[in-house]
Amino acid sequence: MANNRYSELNKRKKVLLAIGIPVLLVAVAYSQLTLFIMPPVGLTPDGKTLVMRRLDQGDFIDCAESLCYRRHTWVSPLCLFSTTSRALESPTVLASLPYSEYLYRVSVGRERTYMMP
């Protein structure tokens, strides 16, 4: 009887760990990382998705256009260039992935407004 109770307790611990560890990892990633989307333009002709440490005033999914808009309430070519080049040169880039149009639209929160395809 005690052995059965012990094995049931172990099963519960395993289930809690199997659920708790991934949830904890996702929460840490969400709070510490940014998916920085760079659409295909001059500096990055194929576009990129950078996995990097969270930027100042950055969201989990972000791009230069939305960062410029949040900082200045307008988007200029100079702001886009400086934000994109800063992200490319950042020492906190952990991975570089292919460009995702879907993630770009999520980061902008609307249709493209500044850069045309």
Coordinates of C-alpha atoms in Angstrom, one line a residue:
M1 CA 0.0 0.0 0.0
A2 CA 2.7 2.5 0.9
N3 CA 4.7 1.5 -2.2
N4 CA 1.7 2.2 -4.4
R5 CA 1.2 5.6 -2.7
Y6 CA 4.9 6.4 -3.2
S7 CA 4.8 5.5 -7.0
E8 CA 1.7 7.7 -7.4
L9 CA 3.5 10.6 -5.7
N10 CA 6.4 10.1 -8.1
K11 CA 4.1 10.2 -11.1
R12 CA 2.6 13.5 -9.9
K13 CA 6.1 15.0 -9.5
K14 CA 7.1 13.8 -12.9
V15 CA 3.9 15.4 -14.5
L16 CA 4.5 18.6 -12.6
L17 CA 8.1 18.7 -13.7
A18 CA 7.1 17.9 -17.3
I19 CA 4.7 20.8 -17.4
G20 CA 6.5 23.2 -15.1
I21 CA 10.0 23.2 -16.7
P22 CA 8.7 24.1 -20.2
V23 CA 6.4 26.8 -18.8
L24 CA 9.3 28.3 -16.9
L25 CA 11.6 28.2 -19.9
V26 CA 8.9 30.0 -22.1
A27 CA 8.4 32.6 -19.4
V28 CA 12.1 33.3 -19.1
A29 CA 12.5 33.5 -22.9
Y30 CA 9.5 35.8 -23.2
S31 CA 10.9 38.2 -20.6
Q32 CA 14.6 38.1 -21.6
L33 CA 14.6 37.6 -25.4
T34 CA 13.5 39.5 -28.5
L35 CA 12.7 38.2 -32.0
F36 CA 14.0 41.2 -34.0
I37 CA 12.5 41.1 -37.5
M38 CA 14.4 42.8 -40.3
P39 CA 12.5 42.9 -43.5
P40 CA 14.2 42.6 -46.9
V41 CA 15.7 46.0 -47.6
G42 CA 19.2 47.4 -48.3
L43 CA 21.2 46.1 -45.4
T44 CA 19.6 42.7 -45.4
P45 CA 18.3 41.9 -49.0
D46 CA 16.9 38.5 -47.8
G47 CA 15.6 39.7 -44.5
K48 CA 16.4 38.2 -41.1
T49 CA 14.9 37.2 -37.8
L50 CA 17.4 37.8 -35.0
V51 CA 17.1 36.1 -31.6
M52 CA 18.7 38.5 -29.2
R53 CA 18.6 39.7 -25.6
R54 CA 15.7 42.1 -24.9
L55 CA 16.3 45.7 -26.2
D56 CA 15.5 48.8 -24.3
Q57 CA 11.8 49.5 -24.9
G58 CA 11.6 46.3 -26.9
D59 CA 8.8 43.8 -27.2
F60 CA 9.1 40.1 -27.5
I61 CA 8.5 40.3 -31.3
D62 CA 9.9 43.6 -32.6
C63 CA 11.2 45.4 -35.7
A64 CA 13.0 48.7 -36.4
E65 CA 9.8 50.3 -37.7
S66 CA 7.9 49.7 -34.5
L67 CA 10.8 50.7 -32.3
C68 CA 11.2 54.0 -34.1
Y69 CA 7.4 54.6 -33.9
R70 CA 7.4 53.9 -30.2
R71 CA 10.4 56.2 -29.5
H72 CA 9.5 59.1 -31.8
T73 CA 5.9 58.5 -32.8
W74 CA 7.1 58.7 -36.4
V75 CA 9.3 56.6 -38.7
S76 CA 12.2 58.1 -40.7
P77 CA 14.8 56.4 -42.9
L78 CA 17.6 57.5 -40.6
C79 CA 15.9 56.0 -37.5
L80 CA 15.3 52.7 -39.4
F81 CA 18.9 52.6 -40.6
S82 CA 20.4 53.3 -37.2
T83 CA 18.1 50.8 -35.4
T84 CA 18.7 48.1 -37.9
S85 CA 22.5 48.5 -38.0
R86 CA 22.6 48.6 -34.2
A87 CA 20.7 45.3 -34.1
L88 CA 23.0 43.7 -36.7
E89 CA 26.1 44.8 -34.7
S90 CA 24.8 43.9 -31.3
P91 CA 26.8 41.5 -29.3
T92 CA 23.7 40.0 -27.8
V93 CA 22.5 38.3 -31.0
L94 CA 22.1 34.6 -30.0
A95 CA 20.8 33.3 -33.4
S96 CA 20.0 34.4 -36.9
L97 CA 16.9 32.8 -38.5
P98 CA 15.2 33.3 -41.9
Y99 CA 12.9 36.3 -42.4
S100 CA 9.2 35.7 -41.5
E101 CA 6.6 38.0 -43.1
Y102 CA 4.1 36.8 -40.5
L103 CA 6.3 37.8 -37.6
Y104 CA 7.0 41.1 -39.3
R105 CA 3.3 41.9 -39.5
V106 CA 2.9 40.9 -35.9
S107 CA 5.7 43.2 -34.8
V108 CA 4.3 46.2 -36.8
G109 CA 0.8 45.5 -35.6
R110 CA -0.7 46.6 -38.9
E111 CA 0.0 46.6 -42.7
R112 CA 3.3 47.9 -43.9
T113 CA 3.3 51.7 -43.6
Y114 CA 6.8 52.8 -44.4
M115 CA 8.7 50.1 -46.4
M116 CA 7.2 48.8 -49.5
P117 CA 7.7 45.2 -50.7

